[in-house]
Amino acid sequence: MRALSMLFNSLSFLVFFAVVLSLYHATRRSLRLQNGVLLASSYAFYGSWDWRFLGLLAFSTGVAFFFGKRIASADGVGARRVWLAWAVGLNLAVLATFKYLDFFASSLSQLFDAIGFHIDPLTLGIVLPIGISFYTFQAIGYVVDVYYGRLEPSRDLMEFALFIAFFPHLVAGPIQRTTVLLEQIRRPRTISPAQIHSAAFLILWGYFKKVVIADQCGVAADRIFGNYNEYGGLDLVVGVVAFAIQIYGDFSGYTDIARGISKLMGFELMLNFRLPYLASSPREFWRRWHISLSTWLRDYLYIPLGGDRGGRIRTCRNLFLTMLLGGLWHGAAWNFVAWGAYHGLLLVGLRFFRGATPGRGSERPASAWGGTFAVLGTLAATLLGWMIFRADSPQQFAYFLLHIFDLGTPVSDTYRLLLPAAVLLLVELAQHRSGDLNIMTRLHPVALGSFYLFLVIAICIGRAAQSPAFIYYRF
Amino acid sequence: MFTPLPEEQAIQVSWRRVILTLLVPVVALAGINALLMRFPVSLDFRVSARKWALTERAGTDLGTLVLGDSTGNLGVDPALLEQAFGGKALNLCTYGELRAVDDAWMLQEVLRRGGRPRRVLIVHAYDTWRGDLDPSLTTPYPLERIFRLHYQPELDINLGARSQLLFERYFPLYGQSAVLKQVLRDPLWLKRWNVDIYSPDGFIPYNKPARPSFVVQDAQSHLRRLEADHRIISPINETSLEVLADLADQYGFDAYIATGPLYEGLARSPEFISYHETLRQRFEEICKGHSRIHYLTPEPISFPATRMHNADHVVAEATDDYTRQLIELIRNMEPSSEKRVLNRTQQR
């Protein structure tokens, strides 16, 4: 049903964005017209994937907008709670139907089969609408914020619709908070030289991470996971590391491009990654990885469940449930649930043995060796999680676990596909040492320009014959 | 120890700095692209660009125009055609993946530039006729002109695909990336493919020695492909032949379709004979409907392995022989082709 490929790494998207940017700047004298251009473009962007899902986007938007006003004008907590339940329930119902119905139906059928009862599952073969996990969460976040009085409900449907549908982040986040993005939509935007400067880096660096690093590592990961019983030892390690780099390069690359193109229009989207593979603990990992989702889960699931206010057992329960549902959010498959449960256990374990941390920074041990071991230990734990996430079957996961330490087996040359990731490592080490994610943009203009030239050449030459879609488009 | 996570620290930047930073890659990329347009690393690009440039030489004294694929590119010597038939002869053959679409477009360009060939010789490997066209292979051509002038047959692709082709054409750093990647991996690879493509009449002889044992192996590959694929002439090639036939009628020249040279072991195999018989019948059906299109090689012209580069390309030493045989076939056909046209005119 897709008429045009609107992947960020497609020519059609570049043409689309060039047209949108031109219209956007041509209408800068009228905020309303400018927002109208963005809204129309966003719907056109979403509709290019599959026009049938525009209705879902509009429904989710309409539900949040309508119930947001009802919540704000309701008398009493009871009435407000009822409207909130409707708003959240309807959005979750849409998400559950389109994302999870077939999964739960076939899983239930398998469960009955296992105990000797055969039932035919009612599966509808429903197509997963792209981006549904992101915009429904954004809509839910809005109505919950209105309920708690954190913001006034939106009275302007066009502005609100743009907040939900804003195309740079529509299909794969970052999930935006109403207080941040809606305010930017309501005010005239100006574009500063610093934003252009930052946008150029984010866009080129994002494309490089996706097209050169992630796609190449994806070839390596697919090769090893696809024929896993032909490999052992170091090759299995290469496969897992390749997937870890692939999913990071892919997702952070997408986010960088989304943030970069937003900056070209004067919008600031939230940071979604802070060098996650340099985390010193699993807890810190979640402050660095997919930050928009982890903070959303914290604010709209963990805290409403009780957070850490009910004693250690309750806190651990809340942590575990939050991570479990976070895993399920990623997709309708048991390995995502298992991955979420795994991270839940890690966080619960940390909580049990080390207690809460006072803030939101890095928990790095004071000594250099301690710091290094903490990072490597966290990385190993994260890689084990990615093994669960990527595994096509429990048998495959078991094979990896049993054979990953067979260091005597011959190594293939698949590791060569990971070599471009050395550039990623160098840049991120520079960012880490300086504590500044903008460190590259401080280079002398000729040096930075030359770096951009290198990135463009690498993107042109290093791309795979057919660059696949972004991984997080599936969620 | 508790340390803050990395942040995007604010940076003060002037417009001058932004412009200077972006100017460096923009200027460098413009230079690289201009260099790659002028000196393409891809041999396909270079051959196609060279042949297209030669259409400017069509002029008014064009005796014989040779179109087709690499079997004709390496196998037909225009100098011999000039000696035999007089007038200028040009070899504008490219490669098989562009099918007969290439022939139709080249011919329209020659005619647009005022060239009026007296005869057109179309030389393709037998299996070029059954293949479909991959539009992405047309990027070496001046596509903006082909699209603007609506050269037939038009590519059946949407606007997005068209834009992609134009982008790959005019941003060769992207369009030739597969070859550039190969060159970066193995710089000597370029030297191995350093073929002289700048002869004034377009002929590119294969000046390396024959490979008899490879020719025999290659023939086996051909037979395996024949077993798997029984198609004769693909729709895009049929359409292109219609275009060529209409142009022949309109401009009054004769067009001769010839199968490229073949290794004799392949030409004599029962599977090939059976296949070629079907191909011959199809060509003769097509030619019956058009007075100016003629099928020249109902019996393919074949050579021993000691004179071949692979099963369907001759080495330089054999091109004279192949060309002379084609000349002889054209001579034998030309008087009867004139008669046929005369008879049809009289019947009307």
mmCIF file with all atom_site columns, C-alpha atoms in Angstrom, chain A residues 259-380:
data_model
loop_
_atom_site.group_PDB
_atom_site.id
_atom_site.type_symbol
_atom_site.label_atom_id
_atom_site.label_alt_id
_atom_site.label_comp_id
_atom_site.label_asym_id
_atom_site.label_entity_id
_atom_site.label_seq_id
_atom_site.pdbx_PDB_ins_code
_atom_site.Cartn_x
_atom_site.Cartn_y
_atom_site.Cartn_z
_atom_site.occupancy
_atom_site.B_iso_or_equiv
_atom_site.pdbx_formal_charge
_atom_site.auth_seq_id
_atom_site.auth_comp_id
_atom_site.auth_asym_id
_atom_site.auth_atom_id
_atom_site.pdbx_PDB_model_num
ATOM 1   C CA . ARG A 1 259 ? 16.465 16.440  15.873 1.00 0.00 ? 259 ARG A CA 1
ATOM 2   C CA . GLY A 1 260 ? 18.607 17.962  13.139 1.00 0.00 ? 260 GLY A CA 1
ATOM 3   C CA . ILE A 1 261 ? 15.762 18.528  10.691 1.00 0.00 ? 261 ILE A CA 1
ATOM 4   C CA . SER A 1 262 ? 13.635 19.897  13.537 1.00 0.00 ? 262 SER A CA 1
ATOM 5   C CA . LYS A 1 263 ? 16.349 22.411  14.341 1.00 0.00 ? 263 LYS A CA 1
ATOM 6   C CA . LEU A 1 264 ? 16.274 23.590  10.724 1.00 0.00 ? 264 LEU A CA 1
ATOM 7   C CA . MET A 1 265 ? 12.706 24.633  11.452 1.00 0.00 ? 265 MET A CA 1
ATOM 8   C CA . GLY A 1 266 ? 13.541 26.160  14.832 1.00 0.00 ? 266 GLY A CA 1
ATOM 9   C CA . PHE A 1 267 ? 12.284 23.250  16.965 1.00 0.00 ? 267 PHE A CA 1
ATOM 10  C CA . GLU A 1 268 ? 14.214 21.624  19.791 1.00 0.00 ? 268 GLU A CA 1
ATOM 11  C CA . LEU A 1 269 ? 13.423 17.948  20.336 1.00 0.00 ? 269 LEU A CA 1
ATOM 12  C CA . MET A 1 270 ? 14.655 16.236  23.476 1.00 0.00 ? 270 MET A CA 1
ATOM 13  C CA . LEU A 1 271 ? 17.924 14.357  23.652 1.00 0.00 ? 271 LEU A CA 1
ATOM 14  C CA . ASN A 1 272 ? 17.361 10.611  23.408 1.00 0.00 ? 272 ASN A CA 1
ATOM 15  C CA . PHE A 1 273 ? 20.846 9.129   23.902 1.00 0.00 ? 273 PHE A CA 1
ATOM 16  C CA . ARG A 1 274 ? 23.810 10.047  26.050 1.00 0.00 ? 274 ARG A CA 1
ATOM 17  C CA . LEU A 1 275 ? 26.534 7.567   25.078 1.00 0.00 ? 275 LEU A CA 1
ATOM 18  C CA . PRO A 1 276 ? 24.663 4.560   26.549 1.00 0.00 ? 276 PRO A CA 1
ATOM 19  C CA . TYR A 1 277 ? 27.444 2.010   26.095 1.00 0.00 ? 277 TYR A CA 1
ATOM 20  C CA . LEU A 1 278 ? 29.643 4.031   28.441 1.00 0.00 ? 278 LEU A CA 1
ATOM 21  C CA . ALA A 1 279 ? 27.204 3.552   31.322 1.00 0.00 ? 279 ALA A CA 1
ATOM 22  C CA . SER A 1 280 ? 28.637 2.351   34.625 1.00 0.00 ? 280 SER A CA 1
ATOM 23  C CA . SER A 1 281 ? 25.568 0.404   35.738 1.00 0.00 ? 281 SER A CA 1
ATOM 24  C CA . PRO A 1 282 ? 22.293 -0.922  34.262 1.00 0.00 ? 282 PRO A CA 1
ATOM 25  C CA . ARG A 1 283 ? 20.466 1.844   36.120 1.00 0.00 ? 283 ARG A CA 1
ATOM 26  C CA . GLU A 1 284 ? 22.696 4.441   34.487 1.00 0.00 ? 284 GLU A CA 1
ATOM 27  C CA . PHE A 1 285 ? 22.208 2.710   31.126 1.00 0.00 ? 285 PHE A CA 1
ATOM 28  C CA . TRP A 1 286 ? 18.534 3.652   31.279 1.00 0.00 ? 286 TRP A CA 1
ATOM 29  C CA . ARG A 1 287 ? 19.424 7.270   31.888 1.00 0.00 ? 287 ARG A CA 1
ATOM 30  C CA . ARG A 1 288 ? 21.424 7.185   28.684 1.00 0.00 ? 288 ARG A CA 1
ATOM 31  C CA . TRP A 1 289 ? 19.399 4.898   26.354 1.00 0.00 ? 289 TRP A CA 1
ATOM 32  C CA . HIS A 1 290 ? 16.086 5.898   24.699 1.00 0.00 ? 290 HIS A CA 1
ATOM 33  C CA . ILE A 1 291 ? 15.724 8.600   27.323 1.00 0.00 ? 291 ILE A CA 1
ATOM 34  C CA . SER A 1 292 ? 12.349 9.791   26.042 1.00 0.00 ? 292 SER A CA 1
ATOM 35  C CA . LEU A 1 293 ? 10.854 6.329   26.617 1.00 0.00 ? 293 LEU A CA 1
ATOM 36  C CA . SER A 1 294 ? 12.569 5.611   29.927 1.00 0.00 ? 294 SER A CA 1
ATOM 37  C CA . THR A 1 295 ? 11.495 8.968   31.382 1.00 0.00 ? 295 THR A CA 1
ATOM 38  C CA . TRP A 1 296 ? 7.987  8.488   30.008 1.00 0.00 ? 296 TRP A CA 1
ATOM 39  C CA . LEU A 1 297 ? 7.782  5.065   31.694 1.00 0.00 ? 297 LEU A CA 1
ATOM 40  C CA . ARG A 1 298 ? 9.119  6.573   34.900 1.00 0.00 ? 298 ARG A CA 1
ATOM 41  C CA . ASP A 1 299 ? 6.640  9.479   34.940 1.00 0.00 ? 299 ASP A CA 1
ATOM 42  C CA . TYR A 1 300 ? 3.524  7.759   33.611 1.00 0.00 ? 300 TYR A CA 1
ATOM 43  C CA . LEU A 1 301 ? 3.898  4.202   34.808 1.00 0.00 ? 301 LEU A CA 1
ATOM 44  C CA . TYR A 1 302 ? 6.473  3.772   37.579 1.00 0.00 ? 302 TYR A CA 1
ATOM 45  C CA . ILE A 1 303 ? 5.458  6.798   39.644 1.00 0.00 ? 303 ILE A CA 1
ATOM 46  C CA . PRO A 1 304 ? 1.668  6.226   39.297 1.00 0.00 ? 304 PRO A CA 1
ATOM 47  C CA . LEU A 1 305 ? 2.294  2.587   40.380 1.00 0.00 ? 305 LEU A CA 1
ATOM 48  C CA . GLY A 1 306 ? 3.774  3.998   43.522 1.00 0.00 ? 306 GLY A CA 1
ATOM 49  C CA . GLY A 1 307 ? 7.377  4.498   42.507 1.00 0.00 ? 307 GLY A CA 1
ATOM 50  C CA . ASP A 1 308 ? 9.695  4.033   45.487 1.00 0.00 ? 308 ASP A CA 1
ATOM 51  C CA . ARG A 1 309 ? 7.207  5.263   48.071 1.00 0.00 ? 309 ARG A CA 1
ATOM 52  C CA . GLY A 1 310 ? 6.008  1.889   49.364 1.00 0.00 ? 310 GLY A CA 1
ATOM 53  C CA . GLY A 1 311 ? 9.080  0.203   50.760 1.00 0.00 ? 311 GLY A CA 1
ATOM 54  C CA . ARG A 1 312 ? 11.709 -1.921  49.111 1.00 0.00 ? 312 ARG A CA 1
ATOM 55  C CA . ILE A 1 313 ? 9.488  -4.831  47.978 1.00 0.00 ? 313 ILE A CA 1
ATOM 56  C CA . ARG A 1 314 ? 6.918  -2.555  46.412 1.00 0.00 ? 314 ARG A CA 1
ATOM 57  C CA . THR A 1 315 ? 9.599  -0.481  44.739 1.00 0.00 ? 315 THR A CA 1
ATOM 58  C CA . CYS A 1 316 ? 11.120 -3.602  43.215 1.00 0.00 ? 316 CYS A CA 1
ATOM 59  C CA . ARG A 1 317 ? 7.713  -4.742  42.038 1.00 0.00 ? 317 ARG A CA 1
ATOM 60  C CA . ASN A 1 318 ? 7.069  -1.369  40.410 1.00 0.00 ? 318 ASN A CA 1
ATOM 61  C CA . LEU A 1 319 ? 10.500 -1.363  38.796 1.00 0.00 ? 319 LEU A CA 1
ATOM 62  C CA . PHE A 1 320 ? 10.061 -4.866  37.433 1.00 0.00 ? 320 PHE A CA 1
ATOM 63  C CA . LEU A 1 321 ? 6.568  -4.216  36.062 1.00 0.00 ? 321 LEU A CA 1
ATOM 64  C CA . THR A 1 322 ? 7.678  -0.998  34.429 1.00 0.00 ? 322 THR A CA 1
ATOM 65  C CA . MET A 1 323 ? 10.576 -2.678  32.657 1.00 0.00 ? 323 MET A CA 1
ATOM 66  C CA . LEU A 1 324 ? 8.403  -5.658  31.690 1.00 0.00 ? 324 LEU A CA 1
ATOM 67  C CA . LEU A 1 325 ? 5.857  -3.384  30.046 1.00 0.00 ? 325 LEU A CA 1
ATOM 68  C CA . GLY A 1 326 ? 8.695  -1.388  28.536 1.00 0.00 ? 326 GLY A CA 1
ATOM 69  C CA . GLY A 1 327 ? 9.895  -4.570  26.891 1.00 0.00 ? 327 GLY A CA 1
ATOM 70  C CA . LEU A 1 328 ? 6.402  -5.386  25.662 1.00 0.00 ? 328 LEU A CA 1
ATOM 71  C CA . TRP A 1 329 ? 6.143  -1.880  24.188 1.00 0.00 ? 329 TRP A CA 1
ATOM 72  C CA . HIS A 1 330 ? 8.936  -2.794  21.793 1.00 0.00 ? 330 HIS A CA 1
ATOM 73  C CA . GLY A 1 331 ? 6.937  -5.460  20.094 1.00 0.00 ? 331 GLY A CA 1
ATOM 74  C CA . ALA A 1 332 ? 4.455  -8.274  20.177 1.00 0.00 ? 332 ALA A CA 1
ATOM 75  C CA . ALA A 1 333 ? 6.887  -11.099 20.808 1.00 0.00 ? 333 ALA A CA 1
ATOM 76  C CA . TRP A 1 334 ? 8.023  -12.991 23.876 1.00 0.00 ? 334 TRP A CA 1
ATOM 77  C CA . ASN A 1 335 ? 11.684 -12.142 23.429 1.00 0.00 ? 335 ASN A CA 1
ATOM 78  C CA . PHE A 1 336 ? 10.866 -8.442  23.916 1.00 0.00 ? 336 PHE A CA 1
ATOM 79  C CA . VAL A 1 337 ? 8.976  -9.298  27.096 1.00 0.00 ? 337 VAL A CA 1
ATOM 80  C CA . ALA A 1 338 ? 11.893 -11.446 28.236 1.00 0.00 ? 338 ALA A CA 1
ATOM 81  C CA . TRP A 1 339 ? 14.310 -8.618  27.474 1.00 0.00 ? 339 TRP A CA 1
ATOM 82  C CA . GLY A 1 340 ? 12.208 -6.207  29.515 1.00 0.00 ? 340 GLY A CA 1
ATOM 83  C CA . ALA A 1 341 ? 12.016 -8.736  32.366 1.00 0.00 ? 341 ALA A CA 1
ATOM 84  C CA . TYR A 1 342 ? 15.782 -9.205  32.204 1.00 0.00 ? 342 TYR A CA 1
ATOM 85  C CA . HIS A 1 343 ? 16.433 -5.480  32.589 1.00 0.00 ? 343 HIS A CA 1
ATOM 86  C CA . GLY A 1 344 ? 13.785 -5.395  35.306 1.00 0.00 ? 344 GLY A CA 1
ATOM 87  C CA . LEU A 1 345 ? 15.697 -8.068  37.224 1.00 0.00 ? 345 LEU A CA 1
ATOM 88  C CA . LEU A 1 346 ? 18.945 -6.162  36.775 1.00 0.00 ? 346 LEU A CA 1
ATOM 89  C CA . LEU A 1 347 ? 17.421 -2.984  38.173 1.00 0.00 ? 347 LEU A CA 1
ATOM 90  C CA . VAL A 1 348 ? 15.701 -4.845  40.983 1.00 0.00 ? 348 VAL A CA 1
ATOM 91  C CA . GLY A 1 349 ? 18.953 -6.571  41.864 1.00 0.00 ? 349 GLY A CA 1
ATOM 92  C CA . LEU A 1 350 ? 20.801 -3.260  41.924 1.00 0.00 ? 350 LEU A CA 1
ATOM 93  C CA . ARG A 1 351 ? 18.092 -1.704  44.023 1.00 0.00 ? 351 ARG A CA 1
ATOM 94  C CA . PHE A 1 352 ? 18.199 -4.557  46.499 1.00 0.00 ? 352 PHE A CA 1
ATOM 95  C CA . PHE A 1 353 ? 21.944 -4.617  46.947 1.00 0.00 ? 353 PHE A CA 1
ATOM 96  C CA . ARG A 1 354 ? 22.897 -0.968  46.401 1.00 0.00 ? 354 ARG A CA 1
ATOM 97  C CA . GLY A 1 355 ? 19.770 0.971   47.230 1.00 0.00 ? 355 GLY A CA 1
ATOM 98  C CA . ALA A 1 356 ? 18.583 4.119   45.460 1.00 0.00 ? 356 ALA A CA 1
ATOM 99  C CA . THR A 1 357 ? 20.930 6.639   43.914 1.00 0.00 ? 357 THR A CA 1
ATOM 100 C CA . PRO A 1 358 ? 20.525 10.259  44.970 1.00 0.00 ? 358 PRO A CA 1
ATOM 101 C CA . GLY A 1 359 ? 20.481 11.770  41.508 1.00 0.00 ? 359 GLY A CA 1
ATOM 102 C CA . ARG A 1 360 ? 20.418 11.167  37.800 1.00 0.00 ? 360 ARG A CA 1
ATOM 103 C CA . GLY A 1 361 ? 24.034 11.223  36.844 1.00 0.00 ? 361 GLY A CA 1
ATOM 104 C CA . SER A 1 362 ? 26.754 8.694   36.319 1.00 0.00 ? 362 SER A CA 1
ATOM 105 C CA . GLU A 1 363 ? 27.549 6.201   39.086 1.00 0.00 ? 363 GLU A CA 1
ATOM 106 C CA . ARG A 1 364 ? 31.134 5.746   38.008 1.00 0.00 ? 364 ARG A CA 1
ATOM 107 C CA . PRO A 1 365 ? 33.517 4.413   40.723 1.00 0.00 ? 365 PRO A CA 1
ATOM 108 C CA . ALA A 1 366 ? 36.174 6.877   41.749 1.00 0.00 ? 366 ALA A CA 1
ATOM 109 C CA . SER A 1 367 ? 39.171 4.853   40.548 1.00 0.00 ? 367 SER A CA 1
ATOM 110 C CA . ALA A 1 368 ? 40.036 4.617   36.836 1.00 0.00 ? 368 ALA A CA 1
ATOM 111 C CA . TRP A 1 369 ? 40.207 0.798   36.939 1.00 0.00 ? 369 TRP A CA 1
ATOM 112 C CA . GLY A 1 370 ? 36.977 0.643   38.883 1.00 0.00 ? 370 GLY A CA 1
ATOM 113 C CA . GLY A 1 371 ? 35.351 2.888   36.328 1.00 0.00 ? 371 GLY A CA 1
ATOM 114 C CA . THR A 1 372 ? 36.597 0.768   33.446 1.00 0.00 ? 372 THR A CA 1
ATOM 115 C CA . PHE A 1 373 ? 35.408 -2.479  35.004 1.00 0.00 ? 373 PHE A CA 1
ATOM 116 C CA . ALA A 1 374 ? 32.036 -0.939  35.782 1.00 0.00 ? 374 ALA A CA 1
ATOM 117 C CA . VAL A 1 375 ? 31.618 0.146   32.150 1.00 0.00 ? 375 VAL A CA 1
ATOM 118 C CA . LEU A 1 376 ? 32.760 -3.219  30.785 1.00 0.00 ? 376 LEU A CA 1
ATOM 119 C CA . GLY A 1 377 ? 30.553 -5.121  33.230 1.00 0.00 ? 377 GLY A CA 1
ATOM 120 C CA . THR A 1 378 ? 27.536 -3.019  32.288 1.00 0.00 ? 378 THR A CA 1
ATOM 121 C CA . LEU A 1 379 ? 28.324 -3.493  28.622 1.00 0.00 ? 379 LEU A CA 1
ATOM 122 C CA . ALA A 1 380 ? 28.472 -7.262  29.087 1.00 0.00 ? 380 ALA A CA 1
#
